CSV table of C-alpha atoms in Angstrom, one decimal:
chain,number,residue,atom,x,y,z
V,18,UNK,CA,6.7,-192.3,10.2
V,19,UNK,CA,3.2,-193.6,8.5
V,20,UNK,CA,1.4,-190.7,6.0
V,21,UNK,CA,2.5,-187.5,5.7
V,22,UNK,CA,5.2,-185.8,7.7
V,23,UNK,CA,4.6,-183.2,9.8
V,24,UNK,CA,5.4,-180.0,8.4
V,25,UNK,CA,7.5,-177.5,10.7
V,26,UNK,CA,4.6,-174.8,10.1
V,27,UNK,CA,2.0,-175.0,12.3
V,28,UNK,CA,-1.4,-175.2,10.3
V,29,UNK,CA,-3.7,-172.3,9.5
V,30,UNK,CA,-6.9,-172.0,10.4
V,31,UNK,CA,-8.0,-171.9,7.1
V,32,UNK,CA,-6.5,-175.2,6.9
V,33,UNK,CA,-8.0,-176.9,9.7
V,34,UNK,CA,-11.4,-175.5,8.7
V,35,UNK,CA,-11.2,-177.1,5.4
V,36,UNK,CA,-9.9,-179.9,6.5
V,37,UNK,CA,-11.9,-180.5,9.2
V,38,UNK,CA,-15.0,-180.5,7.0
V,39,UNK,CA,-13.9,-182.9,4.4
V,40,UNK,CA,-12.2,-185.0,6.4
V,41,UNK,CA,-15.7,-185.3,8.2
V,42,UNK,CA,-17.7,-185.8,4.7
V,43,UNK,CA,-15.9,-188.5,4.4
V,44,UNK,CA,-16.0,-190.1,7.4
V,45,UNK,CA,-19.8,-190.1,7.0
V,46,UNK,CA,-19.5,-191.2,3.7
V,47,UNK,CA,-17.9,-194.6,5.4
V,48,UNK,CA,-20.4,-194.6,8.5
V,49,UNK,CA,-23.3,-193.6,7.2
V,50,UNK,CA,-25.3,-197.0,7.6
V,51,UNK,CA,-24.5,-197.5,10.9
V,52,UNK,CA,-25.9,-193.7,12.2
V,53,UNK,CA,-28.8,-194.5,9.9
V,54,UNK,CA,-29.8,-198.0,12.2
V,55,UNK,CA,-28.8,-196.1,15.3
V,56,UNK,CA,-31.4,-193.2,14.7
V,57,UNK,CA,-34.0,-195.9,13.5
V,58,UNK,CA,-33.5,-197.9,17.0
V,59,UNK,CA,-33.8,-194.7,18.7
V,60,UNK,CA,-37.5,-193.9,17.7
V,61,UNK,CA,-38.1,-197.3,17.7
V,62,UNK,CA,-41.0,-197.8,20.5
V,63,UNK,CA,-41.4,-194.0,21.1
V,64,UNK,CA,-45.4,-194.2,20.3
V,65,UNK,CA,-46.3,-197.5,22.4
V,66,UNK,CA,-45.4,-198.6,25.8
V,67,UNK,CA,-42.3,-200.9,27.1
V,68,UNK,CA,-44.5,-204.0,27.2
V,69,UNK,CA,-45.7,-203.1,23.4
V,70,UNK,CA,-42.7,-201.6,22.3
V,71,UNK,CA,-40.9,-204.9,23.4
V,72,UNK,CA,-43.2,-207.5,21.4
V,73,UNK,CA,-43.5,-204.9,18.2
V,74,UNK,CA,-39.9,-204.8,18.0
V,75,UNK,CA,-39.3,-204.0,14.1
V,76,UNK,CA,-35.3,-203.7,14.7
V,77,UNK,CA,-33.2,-205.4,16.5
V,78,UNK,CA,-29.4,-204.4,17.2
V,79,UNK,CA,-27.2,-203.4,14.5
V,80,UNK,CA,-26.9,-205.9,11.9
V,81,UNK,CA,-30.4,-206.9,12.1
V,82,UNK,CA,-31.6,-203.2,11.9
V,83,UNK,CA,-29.2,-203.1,8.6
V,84,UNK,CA,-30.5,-206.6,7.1
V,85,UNK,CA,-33.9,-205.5,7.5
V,86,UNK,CA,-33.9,-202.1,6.4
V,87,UNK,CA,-31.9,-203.8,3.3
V,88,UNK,CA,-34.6,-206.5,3.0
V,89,UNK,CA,-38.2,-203.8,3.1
V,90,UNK,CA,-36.6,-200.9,1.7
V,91,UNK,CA,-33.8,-201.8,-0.2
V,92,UNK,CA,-29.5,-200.8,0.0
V,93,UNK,CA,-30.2,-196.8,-0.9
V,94,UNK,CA,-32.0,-196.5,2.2
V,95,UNK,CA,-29.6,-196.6,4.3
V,96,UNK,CA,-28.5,-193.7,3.1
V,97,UNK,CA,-31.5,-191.8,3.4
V,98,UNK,CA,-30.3,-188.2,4.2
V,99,UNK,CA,-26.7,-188.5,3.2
V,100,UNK,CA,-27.2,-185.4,1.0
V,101,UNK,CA,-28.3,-183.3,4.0
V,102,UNK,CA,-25.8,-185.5,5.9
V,103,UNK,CA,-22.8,-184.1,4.0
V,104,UNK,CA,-24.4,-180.7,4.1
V,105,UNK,CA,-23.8,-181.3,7.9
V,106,UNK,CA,-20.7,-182.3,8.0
V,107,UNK,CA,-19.4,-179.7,5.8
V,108,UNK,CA,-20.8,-176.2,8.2
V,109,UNK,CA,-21.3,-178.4,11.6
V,110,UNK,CA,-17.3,-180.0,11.8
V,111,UNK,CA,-15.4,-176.8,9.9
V,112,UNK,CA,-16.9,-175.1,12.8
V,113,UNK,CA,-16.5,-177.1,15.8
V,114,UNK,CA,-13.6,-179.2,15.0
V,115,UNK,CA,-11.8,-177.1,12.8
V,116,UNK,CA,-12.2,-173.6,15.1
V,117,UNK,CA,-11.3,-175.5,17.8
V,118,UNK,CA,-7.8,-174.9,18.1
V,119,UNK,CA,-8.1,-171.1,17.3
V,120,UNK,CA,-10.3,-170.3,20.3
V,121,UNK,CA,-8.4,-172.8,23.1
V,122,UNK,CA,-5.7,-170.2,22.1
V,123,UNK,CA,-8.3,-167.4,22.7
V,124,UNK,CA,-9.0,-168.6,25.8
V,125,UNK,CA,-5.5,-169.6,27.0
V,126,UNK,CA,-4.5,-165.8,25.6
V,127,UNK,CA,-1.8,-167.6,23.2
V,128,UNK,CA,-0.6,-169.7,25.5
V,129,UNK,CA,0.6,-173.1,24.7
V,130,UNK,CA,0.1,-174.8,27.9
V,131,UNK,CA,-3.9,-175.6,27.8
V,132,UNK,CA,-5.3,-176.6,30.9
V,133,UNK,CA,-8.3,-178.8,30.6
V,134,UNK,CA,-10.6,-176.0,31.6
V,135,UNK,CA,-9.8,-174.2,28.7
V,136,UNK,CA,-9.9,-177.1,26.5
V,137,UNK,CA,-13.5,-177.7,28.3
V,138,UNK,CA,-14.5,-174.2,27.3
V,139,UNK,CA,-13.3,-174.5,23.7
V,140,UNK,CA,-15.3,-177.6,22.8
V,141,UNK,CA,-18.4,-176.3,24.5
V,142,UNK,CA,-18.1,-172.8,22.4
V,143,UNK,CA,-17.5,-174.3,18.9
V,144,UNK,CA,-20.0,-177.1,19.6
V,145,UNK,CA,-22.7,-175.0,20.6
V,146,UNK,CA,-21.6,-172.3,17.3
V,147,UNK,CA,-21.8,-175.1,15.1
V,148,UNK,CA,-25.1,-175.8,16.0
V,149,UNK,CA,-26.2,-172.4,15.5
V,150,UNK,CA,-24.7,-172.6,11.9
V,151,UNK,CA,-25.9,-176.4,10.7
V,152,UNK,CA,-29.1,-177.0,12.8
V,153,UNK,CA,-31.7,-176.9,9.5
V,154,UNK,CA,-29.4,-179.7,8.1
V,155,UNK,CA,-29.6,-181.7,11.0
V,156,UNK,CA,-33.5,-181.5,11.1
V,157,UNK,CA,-33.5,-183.0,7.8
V,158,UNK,CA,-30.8,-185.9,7.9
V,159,UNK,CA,-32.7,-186.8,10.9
V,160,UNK,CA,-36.1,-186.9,9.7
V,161,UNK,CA,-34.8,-188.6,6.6
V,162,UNK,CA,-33.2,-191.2,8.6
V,163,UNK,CA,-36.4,-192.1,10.3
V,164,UNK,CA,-38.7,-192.3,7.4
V,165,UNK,CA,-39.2,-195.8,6.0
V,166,UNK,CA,-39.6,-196.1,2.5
V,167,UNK,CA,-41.9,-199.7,2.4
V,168,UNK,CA,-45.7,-199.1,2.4
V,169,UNK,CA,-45.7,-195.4,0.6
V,170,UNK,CA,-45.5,-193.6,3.9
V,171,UNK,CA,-42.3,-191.0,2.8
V,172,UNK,CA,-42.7,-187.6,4.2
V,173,UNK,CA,-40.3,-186.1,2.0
V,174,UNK,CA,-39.2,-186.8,-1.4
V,175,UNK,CA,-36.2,-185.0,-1.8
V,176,UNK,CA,-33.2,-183.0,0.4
V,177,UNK,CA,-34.8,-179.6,-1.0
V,178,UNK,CA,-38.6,-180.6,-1.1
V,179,UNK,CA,-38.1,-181.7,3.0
V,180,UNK,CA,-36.4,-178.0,3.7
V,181,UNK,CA,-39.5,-176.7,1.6
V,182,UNK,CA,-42.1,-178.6,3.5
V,183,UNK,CA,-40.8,-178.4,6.9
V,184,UNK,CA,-40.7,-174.5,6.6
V,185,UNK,CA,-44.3,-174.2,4.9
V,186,UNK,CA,-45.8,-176.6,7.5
V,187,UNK,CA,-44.0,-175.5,10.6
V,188,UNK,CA,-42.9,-172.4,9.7
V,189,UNK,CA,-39.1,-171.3,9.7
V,190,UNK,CA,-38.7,-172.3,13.7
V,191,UNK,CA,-39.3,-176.1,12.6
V,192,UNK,CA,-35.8,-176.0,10.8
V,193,UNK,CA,-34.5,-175.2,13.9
V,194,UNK,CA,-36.7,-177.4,16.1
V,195,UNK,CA,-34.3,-179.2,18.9
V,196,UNK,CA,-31.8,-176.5,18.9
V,197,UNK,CA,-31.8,-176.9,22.4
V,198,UNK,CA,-31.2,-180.4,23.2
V,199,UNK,CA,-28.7,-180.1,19.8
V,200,UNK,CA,-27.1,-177.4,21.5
V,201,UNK,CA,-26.6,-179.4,24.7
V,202,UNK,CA,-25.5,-182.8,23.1
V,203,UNK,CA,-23.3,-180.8,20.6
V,204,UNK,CA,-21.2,-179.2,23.6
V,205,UNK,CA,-20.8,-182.2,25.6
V,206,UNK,CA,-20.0,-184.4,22.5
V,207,UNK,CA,-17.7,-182.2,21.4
V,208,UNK,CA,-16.0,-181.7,25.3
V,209,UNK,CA,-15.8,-185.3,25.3
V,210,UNK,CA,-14.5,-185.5,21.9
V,211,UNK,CA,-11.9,-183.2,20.9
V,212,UNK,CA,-10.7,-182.8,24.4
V,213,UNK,CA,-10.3,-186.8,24.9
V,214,UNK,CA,-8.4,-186.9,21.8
V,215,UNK,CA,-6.4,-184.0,22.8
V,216,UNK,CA,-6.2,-185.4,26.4
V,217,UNK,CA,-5.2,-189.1,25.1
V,218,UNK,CA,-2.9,-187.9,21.8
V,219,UNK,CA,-1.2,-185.2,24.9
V,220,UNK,CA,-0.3,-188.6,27.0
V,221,UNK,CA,0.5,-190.5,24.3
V,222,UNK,CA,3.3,-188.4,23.2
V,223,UNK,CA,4.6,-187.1,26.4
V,224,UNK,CA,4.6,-190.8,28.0
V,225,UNK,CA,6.9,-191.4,24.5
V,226,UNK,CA,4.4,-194.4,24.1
V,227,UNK,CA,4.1,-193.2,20.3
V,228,UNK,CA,4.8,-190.7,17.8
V,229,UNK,CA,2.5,-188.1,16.3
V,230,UNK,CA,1.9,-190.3,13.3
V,231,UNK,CA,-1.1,-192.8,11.9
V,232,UNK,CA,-0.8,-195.3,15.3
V,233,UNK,CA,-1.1,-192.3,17.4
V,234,UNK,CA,-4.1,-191.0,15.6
V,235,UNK,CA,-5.4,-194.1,15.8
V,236,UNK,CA,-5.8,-194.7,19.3
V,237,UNK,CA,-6.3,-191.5,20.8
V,238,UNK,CA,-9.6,-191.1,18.2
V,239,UNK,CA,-10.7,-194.5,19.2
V,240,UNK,CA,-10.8,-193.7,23.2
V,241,UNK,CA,-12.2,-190.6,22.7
V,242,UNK,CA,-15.2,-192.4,20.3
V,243,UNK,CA,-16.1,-195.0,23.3
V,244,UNK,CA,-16.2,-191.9,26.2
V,245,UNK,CA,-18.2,-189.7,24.1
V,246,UNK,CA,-20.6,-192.4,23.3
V,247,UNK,CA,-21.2,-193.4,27.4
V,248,UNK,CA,-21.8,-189.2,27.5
V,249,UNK,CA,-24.0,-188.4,25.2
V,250,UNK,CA,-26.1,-191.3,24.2
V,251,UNK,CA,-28.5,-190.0,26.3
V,252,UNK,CA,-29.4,-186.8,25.2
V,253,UNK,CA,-28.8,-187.8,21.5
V,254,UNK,CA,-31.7,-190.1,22.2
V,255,UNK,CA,-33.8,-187.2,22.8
V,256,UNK,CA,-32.7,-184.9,20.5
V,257,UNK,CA,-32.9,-187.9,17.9
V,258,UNK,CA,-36.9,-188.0,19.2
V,259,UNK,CA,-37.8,-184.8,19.6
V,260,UNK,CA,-36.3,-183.7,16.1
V,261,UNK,CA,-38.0,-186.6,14.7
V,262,UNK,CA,-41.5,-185.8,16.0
V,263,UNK,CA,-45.1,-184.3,14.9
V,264,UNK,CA,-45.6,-180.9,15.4
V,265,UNK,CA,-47.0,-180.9,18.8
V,266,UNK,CA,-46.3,-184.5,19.7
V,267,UNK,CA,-44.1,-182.7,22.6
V,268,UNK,CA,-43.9,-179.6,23.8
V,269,UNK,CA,-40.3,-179.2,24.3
V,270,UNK,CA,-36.9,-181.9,24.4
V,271,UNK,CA,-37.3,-181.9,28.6
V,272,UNK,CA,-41.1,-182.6,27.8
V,273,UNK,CA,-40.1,-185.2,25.2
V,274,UNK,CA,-37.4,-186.6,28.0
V,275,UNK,CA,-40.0,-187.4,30.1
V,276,UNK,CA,-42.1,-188.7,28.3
V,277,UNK,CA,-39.5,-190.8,27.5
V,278,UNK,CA,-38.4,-192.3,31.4
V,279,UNK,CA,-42.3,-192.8,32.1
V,280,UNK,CA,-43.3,-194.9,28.8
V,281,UNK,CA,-40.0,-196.4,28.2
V,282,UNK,CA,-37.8,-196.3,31.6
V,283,UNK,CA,-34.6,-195.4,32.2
V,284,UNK,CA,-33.2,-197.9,29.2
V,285,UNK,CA,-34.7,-196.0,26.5
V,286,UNK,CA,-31.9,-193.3,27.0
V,287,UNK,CA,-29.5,-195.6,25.8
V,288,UNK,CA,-31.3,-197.1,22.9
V,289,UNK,CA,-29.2,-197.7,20.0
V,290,UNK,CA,-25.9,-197.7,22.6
V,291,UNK,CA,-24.1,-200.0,19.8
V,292,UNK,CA,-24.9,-198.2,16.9
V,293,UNK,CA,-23.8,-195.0,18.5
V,294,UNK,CA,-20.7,-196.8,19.3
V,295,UNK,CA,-20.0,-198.4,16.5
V,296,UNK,CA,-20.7,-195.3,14.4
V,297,UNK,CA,-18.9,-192.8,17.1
V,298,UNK,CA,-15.8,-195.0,17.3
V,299,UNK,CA,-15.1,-195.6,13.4
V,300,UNK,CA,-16.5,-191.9,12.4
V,301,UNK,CA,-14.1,-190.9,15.1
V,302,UNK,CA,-11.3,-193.2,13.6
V,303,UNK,CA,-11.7,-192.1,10.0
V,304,UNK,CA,-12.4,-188.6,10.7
V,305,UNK,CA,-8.8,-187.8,12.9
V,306,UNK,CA,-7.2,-189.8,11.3
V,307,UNK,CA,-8.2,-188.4,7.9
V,308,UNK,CA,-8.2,-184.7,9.2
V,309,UNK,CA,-4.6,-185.0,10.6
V,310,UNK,CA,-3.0,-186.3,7.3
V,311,UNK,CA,-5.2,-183.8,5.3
V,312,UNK,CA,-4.0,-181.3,7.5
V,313,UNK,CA,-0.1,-182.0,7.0
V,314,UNK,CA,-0.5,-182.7,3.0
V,315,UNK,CA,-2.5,-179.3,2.5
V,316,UNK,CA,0.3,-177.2,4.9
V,317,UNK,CA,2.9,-179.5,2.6
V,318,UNK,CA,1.1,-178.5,-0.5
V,319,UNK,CA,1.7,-174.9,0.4
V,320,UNK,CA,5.0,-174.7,1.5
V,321,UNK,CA,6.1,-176.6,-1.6
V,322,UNK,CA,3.9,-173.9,-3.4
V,323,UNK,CA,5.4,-171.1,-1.6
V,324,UNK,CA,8.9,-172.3,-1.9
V,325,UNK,CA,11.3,-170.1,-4.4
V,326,UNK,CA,12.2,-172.3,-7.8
C-alpha cells in the first residue's frame, strides 16, 4: 500500500468538504501558471479577425506564452489572480467535489450500487451549486489572469480593489457576469470529471488491475483530466471571453459564441486545448490524488482521536 491506509470508516462529509477544498488550493498552487497561459491564449485574437489575429500573435503555445509573459511582465505574473484563485478553490471544489458523494446517495436513496445516471445527475447538481456559491471569485481570477502588467494598462490593483470596482462600475450583476455559461461548463466539467474518475477508479478495482492506493489514484485522475478537457474546452473558451469582456462588448455568452465562430471559426473553440490539458490533467493528478490521502489521514486522525487511552 503507498500513503495512507484506508481507514474502515467511511469518511464524513465534513471530511470530504474540507478536504476537497484544500486538496484543490493546492493543486492550484502547483498549476497555476499553466491556467494562467491557457486563459491568456483564450482571449488572444478575440478583438481582430483570423487573418489579423494570426499575424498579431502575442502568445504562442504553452511554453512560449510562459517565457513571454516571464520576459514583459515578470515571474509574479503568472500568478496574477492566485489570491481570488484560492478563494475559488476553497467554496467552488468543497462544494462540487466534496458534496459529491453525499447527493449520488441522495439520488440513489442510499443505495450503494450508482448507476451512471445518478452519478450524471450528481456532478451536474454540485457543479452547477458551486457556481452559485463561487461565481464573484471566478470573475476576478479571470479578469486578473487576462490583464497584462507591461505598458501601465492594469485594470485592477488588488484582489479587493477588483471586487470594489467591478461592483461600482457594473453594479453587483457584473460579479456574477457568465453565470450562465459557468453554470454550463461547471456541470459538464464536473460530469466528465468526477464521474470519469469514479467510472475509471470503479474498473480499475473490480478488473483487480490495482488497488485503491496512490497508482490507482493516479490513473483514474489522469483519464478523467484528458476527457474533460476534449468536453469542455469549448465552452470554457467562451465563458473565459465573455467573463473577460467590456461591459457591453456582448450581449450574452451565446452572443459572445457567435461572435466567436464568425471572426475566428470553428478553431477558436479550442484555443488554448494544451494549456487546458496540461493544466486539467496535472490539477486533476494533484488534486485526487491529494484529496484521497487527505481524506484517509483526516478519518485516521479522528479515529486515533476518538479511540479510548
Amino acid at each position: 500500500m503507498v500513503g495512507f491506509k484506508a481507514t474502515d470508516v467511511p469518511p464524513t462529509a465534513t471530511v470530504k468538504f474540507l478536504g476537497a477544498g484544500t486538496a484543490a488550493c493546492i493543486a492550484d498552487l502547483i498549476t497555476f501558471p499553466l491556467d494562467t497561459a491557457k486563459v491568456r491564449l483564450q482571449i488572444q485574437g478575440e478583438k481582430q479577425g483570423p487573418a489579423r489575429a494570426a499575424a498579431n500573435m502575442q502568445y504562442r503555445g504553452v511554453l512560449g506564452t510562459i517565457l513571454t509573459m516571464v520576459r514583459t511582465e515578470g515571474p509574479r505574473s503568472l500568478y496574477n489572480g492566485l489570491v481570488a484563485g484560492l478563494q475559488r478553490q476553497m467554496s467552488f471544489a468543497s462544494v462540487r467535489i466534496g458534496l459529491y458523494d453525499s447527493v449520488k446517495q441522495f439520488y440513489t436513496k442510499g443505495s450503494e450500487h450508482a448507476g451512471i445516471g445518478s452519478r450524471l445527475l450528481a456532478g451536474s447538481t454540485t457543479g452547477a451549486l458551486a457556481v452559485a456559491v463561487a461565481q464573484p471569485t471566478d470573475v476576478v481570477k479571470v479578469r486578473f489572469q487576462a490583464q497584462a502588467r507591461a505598458g501601465g494598462g492594469q485594470r485592477y490593483q488588488s484582489t479587493v480593489n477588483a471586487y470594489k470596482t467591478i461592483a461600482r462600475q457594473e453594479g453587483f450583476r457584473g460579479l456574477w457576469k457568465g453565470t450562465s455559461p459557468n453554470i454550463a461548463r461547471n456541470a459538464i466539467v464536473n460530469c466528465a470529471e468526477l464521474v470519469t474518475y469514479d467510472l475509471i477508479k470503479d474498473a480499475l478495482l473490480k478488473a483487480n488491475l490495482m488497488t485503491d492506493d496512490l497508482p490507482c489514484h493516479f490513473t483514474s485522475a489522469f483519464g478523467a483530466g484528458f476527457c474533460t478537457t476534449i468536453i469542455a474546452s469549448p465552452v470554457d473558451v467562451v465563458k473565459t471571453r465573455y467573463m473577460n469582456s467590456a461591459l457591453g462588448q456582448y450581449s450574452s455568452a451565446g452572443h459572445c459564441a457567435l461572435t466567436m465562430f464568425q471572426k475566428e471559426g470553428p478553431r477558436a473553440f479550442y484555443k488554448g486545448f494544451m494549456p487546458s490539458f496540461l493544466r486539467l490533467g496535472s490539477w486533476n493528478v494533484v488534486m485526487f490524488v491529494t484529496y484521497e490521502q487527505l481524506k484517509r489521514a483526516l478519518m485516521a486522525a479522528r479515529t486515533s482521536r476518538e479511540a479510548p487511552v
